[in-house]
Amino acid sequence: MPVVPAPARPDPLPGGTGLAAGGRRHRIDDWRPEDPTFWRTTGAAVARRNLIFSVLSEHIGFSVWSLWSVLVLFLGPEYGIDPAGKFLLTAVPTALGAALRLPYTFAVGVFGGRNWTVISAALLLLPTIPMAILIEPGVSYQTLMILACLAGVGGGNFASSMANINQFYPDRHKGWALGLNAGGGNLGVPAVQLVGLLVLATAGAAYPRLVPAVYLPLIVLAALLAARHMDNLSPAATARGGVPGVPGERGAMREVARDPHTWIMSFLYIGTFGSFIGFGFAFGQVLQVQFGDRFATPLDAAYLTFLGPLVGSLIRPFGGYLADRLGGARVTCWNFVAMAVGASVVLYASGRGSLPLYLVGFTALFVFSGIGNGSTYKMIPAIFRARIRNAAGADPAAGEDPVRRAARLAGALIGIAGAVGAFGGVLVNIAFRQSFLAYRSADAAYLSFICCYALCVLVTWAVYLRPSPRRLPGV
């Protein structure tokens, strides 16, 4: 593909990192992942190195974002918070994390992938330091709400990491790479729950401050490693206006915001990622409320809360792999069928009071939400590739290569879909809260989930699978 020229570009250094004008390191001026020779000799190793340290930072970001799924288990009677108040504490960081995903997506183009990874990792100290100091019996609910809100900064790391890694990999490897990147980040949810389990088992429920304290040195380490080993791609840094005739990242966001596929994919991502993060935050509380006779202590619930997010995270790259082989829309459609079945099993088990069957159904929901996370993200770049092949989209901007334009628009759509999809986690926690308040059970919430997944099946089939002259092949 044509390469955006950089002034006074020297030969690439070993590993593919070039020196920009002025001698600054960690900037790549020559990046051609679609060129097989370049990818085999240089690109694959550089992309893999950036992926590794991007995953590390994103992983810790997810852990910080998910802290309150653990901390609410420590909030016993001495804190004076009822179950509805605890569901609100887990909904608040989900909402802020979702809102931050759009500016975090822009930040990659403004600051560079490496630079923003360092900054976003350092920002994780903003919630963890006060949480390690202030959480103790007697703290006000308003203070806890503020601390929970601050934890939302960890949710933005996902969007910037995905937008950055999307530009490093060729189209034929995007499904696997984005699935691996997201899956490694998603593992931050069960990781923080395992940390909480360790604290509960050793120090007891009286020391919730130890959980965020564990992450303080890890945050610093992630920022330092990103600064040492990651790179900025100069095409990403200049896309916001440095190339005449090429619209910037904000222009790409405006363009995809007018595209109906953006909102269709955002809706589908609510069903997959929204379910994953919402269930990950709420699962421990639901167990304690719905099966209180079997989970008398936080430690009892903590033994199970990490299992669902763990399998959902590990399976996400497999969802990308399946989408690479079978097609993203096909995998996504059947995956929503499976999620509806899983939610039906949970509803049946809830009515019967069967904990084993309930755990089987909820584990299935985590597994299939993980697969769907990978397959939906595979669909996004495929949409724009199909438009290039069909010449169905708008004419490329003057001076811009169509393949690069597709990657830029895909990155913008990833930012929007990631933000909207994360709000699904808010909806999940609110659905549980309102169901318990109104009916003293979660059955109404499960019914709403089943209806949502059925609608996702219908939308995926109607837009991307139904035989039609307007169907986009390869999505």
Short mmCIF file of C-alpha atoms in Angstrom, two decimals:
data_model
loop_
_atom_site.label_atom_id
_atom_site.label_comp_id
_atom_site.label_asym_id
_atom_site.label_seq_id
_atom_site.Cartn_x
_atom_site.Cartn_y
_atom_site.Cartn_z
CA MET A 1 0.00 0.00 0.00
CA PRO A 2 1.22 3.58 -0.55
CA VAL A 3 3.14 4.94 2.40
CA VAL A 4 2.71 8.44 3.75
CA PRO A 5 6.07 10.17 3.28
CA ALA A 6 7.92 11.42 6.32
CA PRO A 7 10.56 14.13 6.14
CA ALA A 8 14.16 12.93 6.13
CA ARG A 9 13.22 9.35 6.89
CA PRO A 10 16.24 7.16 7.55
CA ASP A 11 16.38 3.42 7.09
CA PRO A 12 14.41 1.47 9.66
CA LEU A 13 16.27 0.35 12.72
CA PRO A 14 16.43 -3.33 13.67
CA GLY A 15 12.97 -4.47 14.65
CA GLY A 16 11.33 -2.00 12.28
CA THR A 17 11.47 1.17 14.37
CA GLY A 18 12.65 4.20 12.44
CA LEU A 19 14.07 7.50 13.63
CA ALA A 20 11.91 10.47 12.84
CA ALA A 21 13.30 13.84 11.95
CA GLY A 22 15.03 15.27 14.96
CA GLY A 23 16.26 11.87 16.13
CA ARG A 24 13.28 10.87 18.29
CA ARG A 25 12.97 7.15 18.91
CA HIS A 26 9.90 4.91 19.18
CA ARG A 27 8.32 6.29 16.02
CA ILE A 28 7.73 4.18 12.91
CA ASP A 29 7.54 6.06 9.61
CA ASP A 30 7.44 3.09 7.25
CA TRP A 31 4.62 0.67 8.00
CA ARG A 32 3.19 -1.68 5.33
CA PRO A 33 1.48 -4.60 7.06
CA GLU A 34 -0.38 -5.65 3.90
CA ASP A 35 2.94 -6.16 2.09
CA PRO A 36 3.72 -9.90 2.65
CA THR A 37 7.49 -9.43 2.46
CA PHE A 38 7.51 -6.48 4.85
CA TRP A 39 5.21 -8.33 7.25
CA ARG A 40 7.32 -11.48 7.25
CA THR A 41 10.70 -9.77 7.65
CA THR A 42 9.85 -6.81 9.89
CA GLY A 43 6.19 -6.13 10.56
CA ALA A 44 5.12 -9.26 12.43
CA ALA A 45 7.78 -8.96 15.14
CA VAL A 46 7.13 -5.25 15.71
CA ALA A 47 3.36 -5.74 15.80
CA ARG A 48 3.72 -8.63 18.25
CA ARG A 49 5.94 -6.57 20.58
CA ASN A 50 3.45 -3.69 20.63
CA LEU A 51 0.58 -6.11 21.13
CA ILE A 52 2.22 -7.68 24.20
CA PHE A 53 2.70 -4.42 26.07
CA SER A 54 -0.61 -3.01 24.92
CA VAL A 55 -2.31 -6.08 26.39
CA LEU A 56 -0.45 -5.60 29.69
CA SER A 57 -1.60 -2.01 30.10
CA GLU A 58 -5.14 -2.79 28.97
CA HIS A 59 -5.27 -5.78 31.32
CA ILE A 60 -4.45 -3.62 34.34
CA GLY A 61 -6.93 -1.01 33.10
CA PHE A 62 -9.68 -3.63 33.08
CA SER A 63 -8.70 -4.70 36.60
CA VAL A 64 -8.96 -1.13 37.89
CA TRP A 65 -12.26 -0.69 36.04
CA SER A 66 -13.57 -3.89 37.65
CA LEU A 67 -12.36 -3.15 41.19
CA TRP A 68 -15.85 -2.46 42.46
CA SER A 69 -17.11 -5.87 41.39
CA VAL A 70 -14.78 -7.07 44.17
CA LEU A 71 -14.95 -4.23 46.66
CA VAL A 72 -18.74 -4.47 47.08
CA LEU A 73 -18.18 -7.96 48.50
CA PHE A 74 -16.20 -6.34 51.34
CA LEU A 75 -18.94 -3.83 52.17
CA GLY A 76 -20.64 -5.62 55.05
CA PRO A 77 -23.38 -4.38 57.40
CA GLU A 78 -21.01 -1.89 59.03
CA TYR A 79 -21.04 0.15 55.80
CA GLY A 80 -24.85 0.42 55.82
CA ILE A 81 -25.36 -0.19 52.08
CA ASP A 82 -28.25 -2.30 50.75
CA PRO A 83 -28.04 -4.49 47.60
CA ALA A 84 -29.58 -1.77 45.40
CA GLY A 85 -26.87 0.66 46.55
CA LYS A 86 -24.18 -1.89 45.74
CA PHE A 87 -25.51 -2.43 42.22
CA LEU A 88 -25.30 1.35 41.75
CA LEU A 89 -21.67 1.33 42.87
CA THR A 90 -20.86 -1.18 40.12
CA ALA A 91 -22.90 0.69 37.49
CA VAL A 92 -21.12 4.04 37.99
CA PRO A 93 -17.60 3.00 36.89
CA THR A 94 -19.11 1.13 33.94
CA ALA A 95 -20.83 4.32 32.78
CA LEU A 96 -17.75 6.54 33.04
CA GLY A 97 -15.55 3.90 31.40
CA ALA A 98 -17.98 3.76 28.48
CA ALA A 99 -18.04 7.55 28.12
CA LEU A 100 -14.23 7.76 28.09
CA ARG A 101 -13.85 5.31 25.23
CA LEU A 102 -14.52 7.92 22.54
CA PRO A 103 -11.87 10.44 23.69
CA TYR A 104 -9.44 7.59 24.32
CA THR A 105 -9.91 6.48 20.71
CA PHE A 106 -9.08 10.02 19.51
CA ALA A 107 -6.05 10.10 21.78
CA VAL A 108 -4.17 7.46 19.77
CA GLY A 109 -4.16 9.71 16.70
CA VAL A 110 -3.34 12.83 18.71
CA PHE A 111 -0.57 11.51 20.98
CA GLY A 112 0.53 8.28 19.29
CA GLY A 113 -0.17 4.72 20.44
CA ARG A 114 2.91 4.38 22.62
CA ASN A 115 2.61 7.80 24.21
CA TRP A 116 -1.06 7.39 25.03
CA THR A 117 -0.50 3.92 26.47
CA VAL A 118 1.99 5.45 28.92
CA ILE A 119 -0.38 8.31 29.81
CA SER A 120 -3.47 6.13 30.16
CA ALA A 121 -1.58 3.65 32.36
CA ALA A 122 -0.39 6.46 34.63
CA LEU A 123 -3.98 7.77 34.91
CA LEU A 124 -4.93 4.51 36.63
CA LEU A 125 -3.22 5.88 39.74
CA LEU A 126 -6.00 8.48 39.97
CA PRO A 127 -8.58 6.05 41.41
CA THR A 128 -6.32 3.46 43.03
CA ILE A 129 -4.37 5.78 45.36
CA PRO A 130 -7.45 7.31 47.08
CA MET A 131 -9.17 3.91 47.23
CA ALA A 132 -6.15 2.45 49.01
CA ILE A 133 -6.44 5.23 51.59
CA LEU A 134 -10.13 5.97 52.12
CA ILE A 135 -12.13 2.71 52.01
CA GLU A 136 -12.93 1.71 55.60
CA PRO A 137 -16.02 1.48 57.82
CA GLY A 138 -17.51 4.93 58.41
CA VAL A 139 -16.71 6.28 54.95
CA SER A 140 -19.74 8.02 53.45
CA TYR A 141 -21.69 6.55 50.56
CA GLN A 142 -21.05 9.77 48.59
CA THR A 143 -17.30 9.22 48.93
CA LEU A 144 -17.66 5.64 47.74
CA MET A 145 -19.66 6.86 44.74
CA ILE A 146 -16.90 9.31 43.82
CA LEU A 147 -14.25 6.61 44.15
CA ALA A 148 -16.34 4.24 42.05
CA CYS A 149 -16.73 6.91 39.39
CA LEU A 150 -12.97 7.50 39.27
CA ALA A 151 -12.40 3.80 38.63
CA GLY A 152 -14.08 4.34 35.28
CA VAL A 153 -10.79 5.64 33.83
CA GLY A 154 -9.74 2.01 33.47
CA GLY A 155 -12.53 1.41 30.97
CA GLY A 156 -11.11 3.81 28.41
CA ASN A 157 -7.86 1.87 27.97
CA PHE A 158 -9.64 -0.78 25.93
CA ALA A 159 -10.69 1.63 23.17
CA SER A 160 -7.27 3.21 22.71
CA SER A 161 -5.55 -0.18 22.80
CA MET A 162 -7.87 -1.66 20.17
CA ALA A 163 -7.60 1.39 17.89
CA ASN A 164 -3.81 1.25 18.18
CA ILE A 165 -3.40 -2.50 17.55
CA ASN A 166 -5.91 -2.37 14.68
CA GLN A 167 -3.36 -0.28 12.75
CA PHE A 168 -0.45 -2.64 13.37
CA TYR A 169 -1.98 -5.80 11.86
CA PRO A 170 -2.96 -6.70 8.28
CA ASP A 171 -6.56 -7.47 7.51
CA ARG A 172 -5.98 -11.22 7.35
CA HIS A 173 -4.81 -11.26 10.98
CA LYS A 174 -7.07 -8.61 12.53
CA GLY A 175 -9.64 -11.05 13.91
CA TRP A 176 -7.04 -13.01 15.85
CA ALA A 177 -4.96 -9.98 16.89
CA LEU A 178 -7.91 -7.89 18.08
CA GLY A 179 -9.40 -10.93 19.80
CA LEU A 180 -6.13 -11.62 21.58
CA ASN A 181 -5.71 -7.97 22.53
CA ALA A 182 -9.22 -7.71 23.88
CA GLY A 183 -9.14 -11.15 25.53
CA GLY A 184 -5.91 -10.34 27.35
CA GLY A 185 -7.46 -7.11 28.55
CA ASN A 186 -10.70 -8.82 29.57
CA LEU A 187 -8.65 -11.16 31.77
CA GLY A 188 -8.22 -8.17 34.05
CA VAL A 189 -11.76 -8.82 35.31
CA PRO A 190 -11.13 -12.32 36.72
CA ALA A 191 -7.61 -11.25 37.75
CA VAL A 192 -8.85 -8.54 40.09
CA GLN A 193 -11.47 -10.94 41.45
CA LEU A 194 -8.73 -13.47 42.21
CA VAL A 195 -6.81 -10.70 43.99
CA GLY A 196 -9.94 -9.98 46.01
CA LEU A 197 -10.31 -13.68 46.79
CA LEU A 198 -6.70 -13.79 47.99
CA VAL A 199 -7.21 -10.76 50.24
CA LEU A 200 -10.44 -12.19 51.65
CA ALA A 201 -8.82 -15.55 52.32
CA THR A 202 -5.72 -14.11 54.01
CA ALA A 203 -6.46 -10.69 55.52
CA GLY A 204 -10.25 -10.99 55.75
CA ALA A 205 -13.12 -8.70 54.76
CA ALA A 206 -11.89 -5.91 57.04
CA TYR A 207 -9.16 -4.83 54.60
CA PRO A 208 -10.68 -3.85 51.22
CA ARG A 209 -7.96 -1.21 50.78
CA LEU A 210 -5.42 -3.95 50.12
CA VAL A 211 -7.06 -4.79 46.78
CA PRO A 212 -6.34 -1.45 45.03
CA ALA A 213 -3.00 -1.24 46.85
CA VAL A 214 -1.84 -4.41 45.06
CA TYR A 215 -2.21 -2.61 41.72
CA LEU A 216 -0.16 0.49 42.52
CA PRO A 217 3.26 -1.00 41.61
CA LEU A 218 1.75 -2.88 38.65
CA ILE A 219 0.41 0.36 37.19
CA VAL A 220 3.83 2.00 37.41
CA LEU A 221 5.47 -1.06 35.85
CA ALA A 222 3.00 -1.11 32.94
CA ALA A 223 3.66 2.56 32.16
CA LEU A 224 7.43 2.06 32.24
CA LEU A 225 7.34 -1.03 30.01
CA ALA A 226 5.10 0.73 27.48
CA ALA A 227 7.51 3.66 27.36
CA ARG A 228 10.45 1.32 26.82
CA HIS A 229 9.06 -1.16 24.30
CA MET A 230 6.14 0.34 22.34
CA ASP A 231 6.11 2.49 19.21
CA ASN A 232 4.10 5.31 17.64
CA LEU A 233 2.96 4.83 14.05
CA SER A 234 3.45 8.15 12.29
CA PRO A 235 0.55 7.57 9.84
CA ALA A 236 -1.75 7.32 12.86
CA ALA A 237 -0.22 10.45 14.37
CA THR A 238 -0.59 12.49 11.17
CA ALA A 239 -4.00 11.21 10.10
CA ARG A 240 -5.73 14.04 11.92
CA GLY A 241 -4.63 16.52 9.32
CA GLY A 242 -0.95 16.19 8.53
CA VAL A 243 -1.59 14.81 5.03
CA PRO A 244 -3.26 17.17 2.56
CA GLY A 245 -6.69 15.97 1.54
CA VAL A 246 -6.90 13.25 4.18
CA PRO A 247 -9.57 13.87 6.81
CA GLY A 248 -8.47 13.44 10.39
CA GLU A 249 -9.62 11.17 13.18
CA ARG A 250 -12.43 13.57 14.09
CA GLY A 251 -13.48 13.58 10.45
CA ALA A 252 -13.47 9.78 10.47
CA MET A 253 -15.60 9.75 13.62
CA ARG A 254 -18.08 12.17 12.04
CA GLU A 255 -18.19 10.08 8.88
CA VAL A 256 -18.85 6.77 10.60
CA ALA A 257 -21.37 8.41 12.95
CA ARG A 258 -23.55 8.98 9.88
CA ASP A 259 -23.19 5.36 8.79
CA PRO A 260 -26.06 3.06 9.86
CA HIS A 261 -23.64 0.13 10.22
CA THR A 262 -21.97 1.99 13.09
CA TRP A 263 -25.11 1.90 15.18
CA ILE A 264 -26.00 -1.62 14.13
CA MET A 265 -22.58 -2.87 15.25
CA SER A 266 -22.82 -0.80 18.44
CA PHE A 267 -26.13 -2.47 19.24
CA LEU A 268 -24.66 -5.92 18.63
CA TYR A 269 -21.70 -5.05 20.83
CA ILE A 270 -24.09 -4.10 23.63
CA GLY A 271 -25.31 -7.69 23.46
CA THR A 272 -21.81 -9.20 23.60
CA PHE A 273 -19.42 -6.97 25.51
CA GLY A 274 -22.19 -5.27 27.49
CA SER A 275 -23.24 -8.69 28.72
CA PHE A 276 -19.67 -9.71 29.54
CA ILE A 277 -18.74 -6.63 31.56
CA GLY A 278 -22.20 -6.29 33.14
CA PHE A 279 -22.30 -9.91 34.30
CA GLY A 280 -18.67 -9.68 35.41
CA PHE A 281 -19.50 -6.74 37.67
CA ALA A 282 -22.80 -8.11 38.98
CA PHE A 283 -22.27 -11.89 39.28
CA GLY A 284 -20.91 -11.91 42.83
CA GLN A 285 -23.71 -9.69 44.11
CA VAL A 286 -26.39 -11.73 42.33
CA LEU A 287 -25.10 -14.91 43.95
CA GLN A 288 -25.16 -13.34 47.42
CA VAL A 289 -28.66 -11.90 46.98
CA GLN A 290 -30.34 -14.76 45.11
CA PHE A 291 -28.61 -17.64 46.91
CA GLY A 292 -27.90 -15.93 50.22
CA ASP A 293 -28.38 -19.15 52.19
CA ARG A 294 -25.46 -20.75 50.31
CA PHE A 295 -23.18 -17.71 50.15
CA ALA A 296 -23.27 -16.42 53.68
CA THR A 297 -19.87 -14.71 53.49
CA PRO A 298 -18.08 -12.70 50.75
CA LEU A 299 -15.42 -15.40 50.62
CA ASP A 300 -18.04 -18.00 49.65
CA ALA A 301 -19.12 -15.91 46.65
CA ALA A 302 -15.59 -14.88 45.69
CA TYR A 303 -14.66 -18.51 45.04
CA LEU A 304 -17.05 -18.51 42.06
CA THR A 305 -17.18 -14.93 40.78
CA PHE A 306 -13.93 -15.09 38.84
CA LEU A 307 -14.72 -18.27 36.90
CA GLY A 308 -17.21 -16.78 34.44
CA PRO A 309 -15.11 -13.74 33.48
CA LEU A 310 -12.06 -16.01 33.23
CA VAL A 311 -13.55 -18.38 30.66
CA GLY A 312 -15.20 -15.49 28.81
CA SER A 313 -11.84 -13.72 28.49
CA LEU A 314 -9.91 -16.81 27.45
CA ILE A 315 -12.44 -17.71 24.77
CA ARG A 316 -12.51 -14.26 23.13
CA PRO A 317 -9.53 -14.86 20.77
CA PHE A 318 -11.26 -18.07 19.69
CA GLY A 319 -14.26 -15.97 18.66
CA GLY A 320 -11.96 -13.92 16.43
CA TYR A 321 -10.39 -17.10 15.07
CA LEU A 322 -13.79 -18.59 14.24
CA ALA A 323 -14.81 -15.35 12.56
CA ASP A 324 -11.63 -15.40 10.46
CA ARG A 325 -12.54 -18.89 9.25
CA LEU A 326 -16.34 -18.87 9.08
CA GLY A 327 -17.28 -15.21 8.79
CA GLY A 328 -17.98 -12.73 11.56
CA ALA A 329 -21.71 -12.30 10.94
CA ARG A 330 -22.38 -16.04 10.82
CA VAL A 331 -20.53 -16.67 14.09
CA THR A 332 -22.18 -13.65 15.74
CA CYS A 333 -25.70 -14.70 14.71
CA TRP A 334 -25.45 -18.25 16.03
CA ASN A 335 -23.65 -16.98 19.10
CA PHE A 336 -26.63 -14.82 20.04
CA VAL A 337 -28.86 -17.88 19.67
CA ALA A 338 -26.62 -19.65 22.17
CA MET A 339 -26.72 -16.65 24.53
CA ALA A 340 -30.52 -16.66 24.47
CA VAL A 341 -30.47 -20.36 25.34
CA GLY A 342 -27.99 -19.70 28.18
CA ALA A 343 -30.17 -16.92 29.61
CA SER A 344 -33.19 -19.25 29.41
CA VAL A 345 -31.30 -21.88 31.40
CA VAL A 346 -30.45 -19.26 34.03
CA LEU A 347 -34.10 -18.17 34.23
CA TYR A 348 -35.28 -21.77 34.62
CA ALA A 349 -32.64 -22.53 37.27
CA SER A 350 -33.54 -19.36 39.17
CA GLY A 351 -37.19 -20.40 39.36
CA ARG A 352 -36.21 -23.90 40.50
CA GLY A 353 -33.58 -22.67 42.97
CA SER A 354 -31.01 -24.96 41.33
CA LEU A 355 -27.55 -23.53 41.95
CA PRO A 356 -25.65 -26.09 39.77
CA LEU A 357 -27.89 -25.46 36.75
CA TYR A 358 -27.74 -21.72 37.44
CA LEU A 359 -23.93 -21.80 37.35
CA VAL A 360 -23.98 -23.82 34.11
CA GLY A 361 -26.26 -21.27 32.44
CA PHE A 362 -24.26 -18.27 33.66
CA THR A 363 -20.98 -19.87 32.60
CA ALA A 364 -22.47 -20.39 29.14
CA LEU A 365 -23.41 -16.70 29.05
CA PHE A 366 -19.82 -15.73 29.83
CA VAL A 367 -18.42 -18.16 27.23
CA PHE A 368 -20.68 -17.00 24.42
CA SER A 369 -20.34 -13.32 25.30
CA GLY A 370 -16.58 -13.82 24.96
CA ILE A 371 -16.94 -15.52 21.57
CA GLY A 372 -19.29 -12.77 20.42
CA ASN A 373 -16.84 -10.09 21.51
CA GLY A 374 -14.26 -11.55 19.14
CA SER A 375 -16.62 -12.12 16.21
CA THR A 376 -18.23 -8.66 16.30
CA TYR A 377 -14.84 -6.96 16.26
CA LYS A 378 -13.89 -9.05 13.24
CA MET A 379 -17.00 -7.75 11.46
CA ILE A 380 -16.02 -4.08 11.79
CA PRO A 381 -12.99 -3.94 9.44
CA ALA A 382 -14.72 -6.47 7.16
CA ILE A 383 -17.56 -3.98 6.56
CA PHE A 384 -15.20 -1.40 5.09
CA ARG A 385 -13.21 -3.98 3.12
CA ALA A 386 -16.45 -5.12 1.51
CA ARG A 387 -17.27 -1.57 0.54
CA ILE A 388 -13.89 -1.17 -1.12
CA ARG A 389 -14.48 -4.34 -3.13
CA ASN A 390 -18.01 -3.30 -4.10
CA ALA A 391 -17.12 0.36 -4.62
CA ALA A 392 -20.28 0.99 -2.60
CA GLY A 393 -18.90 3.54 -0.17
CA ALA A 394 -18.13 7.17 -0.71
CA ASP A 395 -15.22 7.97 -2.98
CA PRO A 396 -11.92 7.99 -1.11
CA ALA A 397 -10.62 11.38 -0.13
CA ALA A 398 -8.09 12.82 -2.52
CA GLY A 399 -4.62 11.50 -1.88
CA GLU A 400 -5.76 8.72 0.47
CA ASP A 401 -5.28 5.05 -0.22
CA PRO A 402 -8.60 3.11 0.00
CA VAL A 403 -7.13 0.39 2.24
CA ARG A 404 -5.75 2.95 4.66
CA ARG A 405 -9.06 4.81 4.60
CA ALA A 406 -10.89 1.60 5.47
CA ALA A 407 -8.52 1.01 8.41
CA ARG A 408 -9.03 4.58 9.63
CA LEU A 409 -12.82 4.33 9.46
CA ALA A 410 -12.72 0.90 11.11
CA GLY A 411 -10.71 2.40 13.97
CA ALA A 412 -13.31 5.15 14.40
CA LEU A 413 -16.14 2.61 14.39
CA ILE A 414 -14.29 0.51 16.97
CA GLY A 415 -14.19 3.58 19.22
CA ILE A 416 -17.91 4.27 18.91
CA ALA A 417 -18.98 0.62 19.19
CA GLY A 418 -16.68 0.12 22.18
CA ALA A 419 -18.20 3.12 23.97
CA VAL A 420 -21.81 2.26 23.22
CA GLY A 421 -21.28 -1.42 23.92
CA ALA A 422 -19.78 -0.71 27.32
CA PHE A 423 -22.99 1.08 28.30
CA GLY A 424 -24.57 -2.36 28.05
CA GLY A 425 -22.77 -3.15 31.29
CA VAL A 426 -24.60 -0.24 32.90
CA LEU A 427 -27.92 -1.57 31.59
CA VAL A 428 -27.19 -5.05 32.97
CA ASN A 429 -26.54 -3.71 36.48
CA ILE A 430 -29.57 -1.41 36.34
CA ALA A 431 -31.72 -4.32 35.13
CA PHE A 432 -30.61 -6.43 38.11
CA ARG A 433 -31.13 -3.51 40.51
CA GLN A 434 -34.65 -2.76 39.30
CA SER A 435 -35.60 -6.44 39.15
CA PHE A 436 -34.57 -7.02 42.76
CA LEU A 437 -36.24 -3.79 43.90
CA ALA A 438 -39.53 -4.55 42.14
CA TYR A 439 -39.79 -8.34 42.37
CA ARG A 440 -37.14 -9.42 44.92
CA SER A 441 -35.62 -11.68 42.27
CA ALA A 442 -33.61 -11.32 39.06
CA ASP A 443 -36.15 -13.12 36.83
CA ALA A 444 -37.36 -9.94 35.14
CA ALA A 445 -33.76 -9.08 34.28
CA TYR A 446 -33.22 -12.51 32.72
CA LEU A 447 -36.35 -12.12 30.59
CA SER A 448 -35.08 -8.78 29.30
CA PHE A 449 -31.74 -10.37 28.39
CA ILE A 450 -33.47 -13.16 26.42
CA CYS A 451 -35.50 -10.58 24.46
CA CYS A 452 -32.36 -8.57 23.74
CA TYR A 453 -30.45 -11.57 22.40
CA ALA A 454 -33.40 -12.61 20.22
CA LEU A 455 -33.47 -9.12 18.73
CA CYS A 456 -29.70 -9.31 18.09
CA VAL A 457 -30.20 -12.57 16.19
CA LEU A 458 -32.85 -10.94 14.01
CA VAL A 459 -30.75 -7.82 13.32
CA THR A 460 -27.59 -9.78 12.46
CA TRP A 461 -29.45 -12.04 10.04
CA ALA A 462 -31.46 -9.23 8.42
CA VAL A 463 -28.51 -6.90 7.84
CA TYR A 464 -25.52 -9.18 7.22
CA LEU A 465 -26.76 -12.67 6.31
CA ARG A 466 -30.09 -12.31 4.50
CA PRO A 467 -29.70 -12.69 0.70
CA SER A 468 -29.96 -9.17 -0.68
CA PRO A 469 -28.34 -7.01 -3.37
CA ARG A 470 -27.13 -4.71 -0.59
CA ARG A 471 -25.52 -7.47 1.45
CA LEU A 472 -21.84 -6.92 2.18
CA PRO A 473 -19.91 -10.08 1.23
CA GLY A 474 -17.25 -11.31 3.62
CA VAL A 475 -18.66 -9.63 6.75
#
